[in-house]
Coordinates of C-alpha atoms in Angstrom, one line a residue:
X1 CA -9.5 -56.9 14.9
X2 CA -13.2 -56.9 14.7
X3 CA -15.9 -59.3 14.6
X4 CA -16.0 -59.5 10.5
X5 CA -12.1 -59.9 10.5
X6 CA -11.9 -62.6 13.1
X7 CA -14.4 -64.8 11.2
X8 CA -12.9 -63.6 7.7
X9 CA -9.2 -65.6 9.1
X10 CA -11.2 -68.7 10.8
X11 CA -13.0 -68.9 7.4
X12 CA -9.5 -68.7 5.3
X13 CA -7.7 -70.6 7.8
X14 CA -10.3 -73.8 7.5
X15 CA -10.3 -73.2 3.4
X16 CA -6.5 -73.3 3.6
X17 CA -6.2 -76.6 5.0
X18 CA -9.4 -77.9 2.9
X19 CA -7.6 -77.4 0.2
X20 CA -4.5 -79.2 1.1
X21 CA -6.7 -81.8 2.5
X22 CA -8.4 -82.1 -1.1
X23 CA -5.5 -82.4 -2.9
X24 CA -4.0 -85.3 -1.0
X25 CA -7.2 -87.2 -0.8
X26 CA -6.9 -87.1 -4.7
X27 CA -3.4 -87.6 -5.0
X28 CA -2.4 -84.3 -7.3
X29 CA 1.0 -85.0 -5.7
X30 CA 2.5 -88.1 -4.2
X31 CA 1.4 -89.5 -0.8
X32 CA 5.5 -88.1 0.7
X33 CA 5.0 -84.8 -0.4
X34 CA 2.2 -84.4 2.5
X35 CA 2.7 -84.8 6.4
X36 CA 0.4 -85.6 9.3
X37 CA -0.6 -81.9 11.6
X38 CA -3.3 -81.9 14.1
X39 CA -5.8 -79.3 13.2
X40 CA -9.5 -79.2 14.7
X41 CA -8.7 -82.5 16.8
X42 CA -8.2 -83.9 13.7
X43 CA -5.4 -85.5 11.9
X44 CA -4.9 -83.6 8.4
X45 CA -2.9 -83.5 5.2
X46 CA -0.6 -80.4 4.6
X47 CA 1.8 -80.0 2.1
X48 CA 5.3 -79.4 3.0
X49 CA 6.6 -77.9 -0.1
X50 CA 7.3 -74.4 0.4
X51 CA 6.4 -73.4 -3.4
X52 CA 2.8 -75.3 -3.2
X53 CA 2.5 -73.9 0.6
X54 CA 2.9 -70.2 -0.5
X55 CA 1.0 -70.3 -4.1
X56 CA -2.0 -72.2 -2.0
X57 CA -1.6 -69.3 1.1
X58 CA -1.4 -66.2 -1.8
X59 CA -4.1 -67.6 -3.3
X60 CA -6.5 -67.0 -0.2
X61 CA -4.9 -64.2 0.7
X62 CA -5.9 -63.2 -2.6
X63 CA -9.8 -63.8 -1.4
X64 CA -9.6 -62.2 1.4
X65 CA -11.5 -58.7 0.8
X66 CA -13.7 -60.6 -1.2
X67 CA -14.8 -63.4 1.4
X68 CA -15.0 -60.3 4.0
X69 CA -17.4 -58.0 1.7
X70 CA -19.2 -61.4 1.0
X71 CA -18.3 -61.2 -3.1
X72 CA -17.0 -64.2 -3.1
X73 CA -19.5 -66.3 -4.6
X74 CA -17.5 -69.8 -4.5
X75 CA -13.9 -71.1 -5.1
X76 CA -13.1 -73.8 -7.5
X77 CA -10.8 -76.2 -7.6
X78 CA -10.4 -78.2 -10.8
X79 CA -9.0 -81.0 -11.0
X80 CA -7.1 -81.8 -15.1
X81 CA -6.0 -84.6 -16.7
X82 CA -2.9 -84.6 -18.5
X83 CA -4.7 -82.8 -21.5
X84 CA -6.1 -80.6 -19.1
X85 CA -9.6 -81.6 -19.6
X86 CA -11.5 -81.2 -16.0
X87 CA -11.8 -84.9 -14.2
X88 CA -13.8 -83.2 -11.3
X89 CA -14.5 -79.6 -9.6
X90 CA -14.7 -79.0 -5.9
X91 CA -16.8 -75.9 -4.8
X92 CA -16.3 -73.8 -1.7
X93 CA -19.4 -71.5 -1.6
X94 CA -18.5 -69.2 1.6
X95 CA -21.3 -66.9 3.0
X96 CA -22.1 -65.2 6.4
X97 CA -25.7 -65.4 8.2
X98 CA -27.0 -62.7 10.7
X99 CA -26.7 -65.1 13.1
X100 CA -27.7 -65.1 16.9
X101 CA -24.4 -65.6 18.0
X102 CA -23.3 -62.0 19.5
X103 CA -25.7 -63.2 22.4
X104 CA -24.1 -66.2 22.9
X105 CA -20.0 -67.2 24.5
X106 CA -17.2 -66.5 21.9
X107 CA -15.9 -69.9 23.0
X108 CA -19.1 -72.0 22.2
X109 CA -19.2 -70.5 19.1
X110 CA -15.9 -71.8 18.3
X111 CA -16.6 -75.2 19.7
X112 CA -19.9 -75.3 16.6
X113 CA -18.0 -74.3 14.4
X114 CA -14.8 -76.4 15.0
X115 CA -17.1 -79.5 14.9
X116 CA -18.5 -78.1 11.7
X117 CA -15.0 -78.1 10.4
X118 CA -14.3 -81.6 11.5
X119 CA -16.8 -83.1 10.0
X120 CA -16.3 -81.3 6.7
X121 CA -12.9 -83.0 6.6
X122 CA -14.3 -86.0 6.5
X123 CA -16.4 -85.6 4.0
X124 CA -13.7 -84.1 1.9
X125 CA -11.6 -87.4 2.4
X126 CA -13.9 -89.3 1.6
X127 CA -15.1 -87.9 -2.0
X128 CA -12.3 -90.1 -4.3
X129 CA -13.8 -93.0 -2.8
X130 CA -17.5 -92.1 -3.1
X131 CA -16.6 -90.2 -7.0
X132 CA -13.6 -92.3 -7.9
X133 CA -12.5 -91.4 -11.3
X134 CA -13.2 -93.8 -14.5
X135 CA -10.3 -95.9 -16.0
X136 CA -11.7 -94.0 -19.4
X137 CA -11.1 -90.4 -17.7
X138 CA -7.3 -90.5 -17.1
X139 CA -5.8 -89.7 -14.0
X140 CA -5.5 -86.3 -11.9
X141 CA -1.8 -84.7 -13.5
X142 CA -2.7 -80.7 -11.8
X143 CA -5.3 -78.7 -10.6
X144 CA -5.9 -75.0 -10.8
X145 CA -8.6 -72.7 -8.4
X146 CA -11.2 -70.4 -10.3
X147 CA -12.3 -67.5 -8.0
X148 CA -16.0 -66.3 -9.1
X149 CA -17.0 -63.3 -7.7
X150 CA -19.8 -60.7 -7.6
X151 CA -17.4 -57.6 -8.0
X152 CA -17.4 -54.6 -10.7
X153 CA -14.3 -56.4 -12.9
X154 CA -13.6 -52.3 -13.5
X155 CA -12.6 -52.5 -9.5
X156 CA -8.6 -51.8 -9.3
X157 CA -6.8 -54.1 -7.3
X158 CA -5.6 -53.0 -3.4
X159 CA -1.9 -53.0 -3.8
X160 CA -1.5 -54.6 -0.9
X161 CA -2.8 -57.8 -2.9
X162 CA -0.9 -57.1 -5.9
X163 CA 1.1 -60.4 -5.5
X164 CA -1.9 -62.8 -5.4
X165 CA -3.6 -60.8 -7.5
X166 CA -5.9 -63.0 -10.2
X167 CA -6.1 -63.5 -13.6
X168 CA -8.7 -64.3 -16.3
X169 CA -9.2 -68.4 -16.8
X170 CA -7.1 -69.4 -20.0
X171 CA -9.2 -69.6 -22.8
X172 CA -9.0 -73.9 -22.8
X173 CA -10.3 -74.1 -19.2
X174 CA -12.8 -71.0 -19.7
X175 CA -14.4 -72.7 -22.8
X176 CA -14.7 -76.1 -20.3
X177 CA -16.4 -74.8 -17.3
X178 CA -18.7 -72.6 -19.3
X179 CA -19.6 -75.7 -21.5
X180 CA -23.2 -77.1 -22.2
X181 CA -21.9 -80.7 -21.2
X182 CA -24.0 -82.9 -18.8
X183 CA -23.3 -82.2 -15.2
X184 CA -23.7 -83.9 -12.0
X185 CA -23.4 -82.1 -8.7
X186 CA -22.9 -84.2 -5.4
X187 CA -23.4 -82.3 -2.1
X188 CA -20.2 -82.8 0.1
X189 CA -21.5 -80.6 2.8
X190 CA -23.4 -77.6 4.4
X191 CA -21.5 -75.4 6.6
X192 CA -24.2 -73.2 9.0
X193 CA -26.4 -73.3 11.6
X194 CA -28.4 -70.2 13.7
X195 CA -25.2 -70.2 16.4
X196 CA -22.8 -69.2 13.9
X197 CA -22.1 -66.3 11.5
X198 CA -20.5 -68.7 8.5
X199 CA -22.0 -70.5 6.2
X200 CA -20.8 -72.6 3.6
X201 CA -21.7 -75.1 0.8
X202 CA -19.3 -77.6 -0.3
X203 CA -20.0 -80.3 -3.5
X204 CA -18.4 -81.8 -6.3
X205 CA -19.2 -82.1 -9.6
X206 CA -18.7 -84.4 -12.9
X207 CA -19.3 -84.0 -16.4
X208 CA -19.9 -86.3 -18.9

């Protein structure tokens, strides 16, 4: 494995339990549906439901060759209401840096970056309380994850991704995200610094 695959699977393995984290803080599912894991010297929310588990795990899987060619320009999650109108959007915006950190130990690298992680957690658990939703907007009934890349849409798909292989938006939620309604965009955080080859923007946004 080398250095661009390594940081490819730390990169998918903290967006894996980002989004698990993300959608207990906002309750998609019920509170049971989640248990307590240690990950980063942190506790976290992961879903035990095999189905959720798997579609959430194929859908980075999915993002993989993307993330590691850097054509991944961000990951959505949208969160609907039970008319599917979008209550609030979480953006993963995943990059790399040419980064000192070749020069430096693989372990103190880590260390960064696991701090990084840990603090981006609790940021994440703490966005329903800082953007709680409006009695007037409904409640959070699903979600679904937009992947916007910078790829040639002619590109075939690697058959060895064929089974989290994407699909076009549906028209309703297409028509939504691409509308001229008022938006608000909240930073959640900012992933990077010199010692590390990742970066990363997180934030939230609203529409009215």
């Amino acid at each position: 494995m080398d250095n661009q695959d390594k940081w490819t699977e730390i990169i998918l393995q903290f967006m894996e339990v980002a989004l698990h984290e993300f959608l207990y803080v906002w309750k998609v599912y019920p509170a049971d549906a989640f248990e307590l894991r240690s990950m980063y010297q942190l506790p976290v929310h992961m879903c035990r439901h095999p189905q959720l588990s798997n579609y959430l795990f194929s859908i980075l899987t999915g993002c993989r060759p993307w993330i590691q060619s850097g054509q991944l320009r961000r990951l959505s999650v949208h969160l609907l209401s039970e008319r599917r109108a979008v209550l609030r959007v979480m953006h993963f915006e995943p990059n790399w840096r040419n980064s000192s950190s070749q020069s430096k130990e693989a372990n103190q690298v880590l260390i960064h970056l696991e701090e990084e992680f840990r603090a981006t957690l609790i940021a994440i658990a703490a966005t329903p309380h800082t953007r709680s939703l409006e009695d007037t907007e409904g409640s959070v009934h699903t979600f679904q994850v937009l992947a916007e890349t910078t790829e040639n849409n002619e590109r075939k798909v690697d058959i060895e991704y064929v089974e989290s292989a994407w699909i076009l938006a549906d028209s309703v939620l297409k028509q939504q995200v691409e509308s001229d309604h008022k938006r608000e965009i909240i930073p959640v955080r900012s992933i990077g610094s010199a010692s590390i080859p990742i970066k990363m923007e997180l934030y939230m946004e609203t529409r009215s």
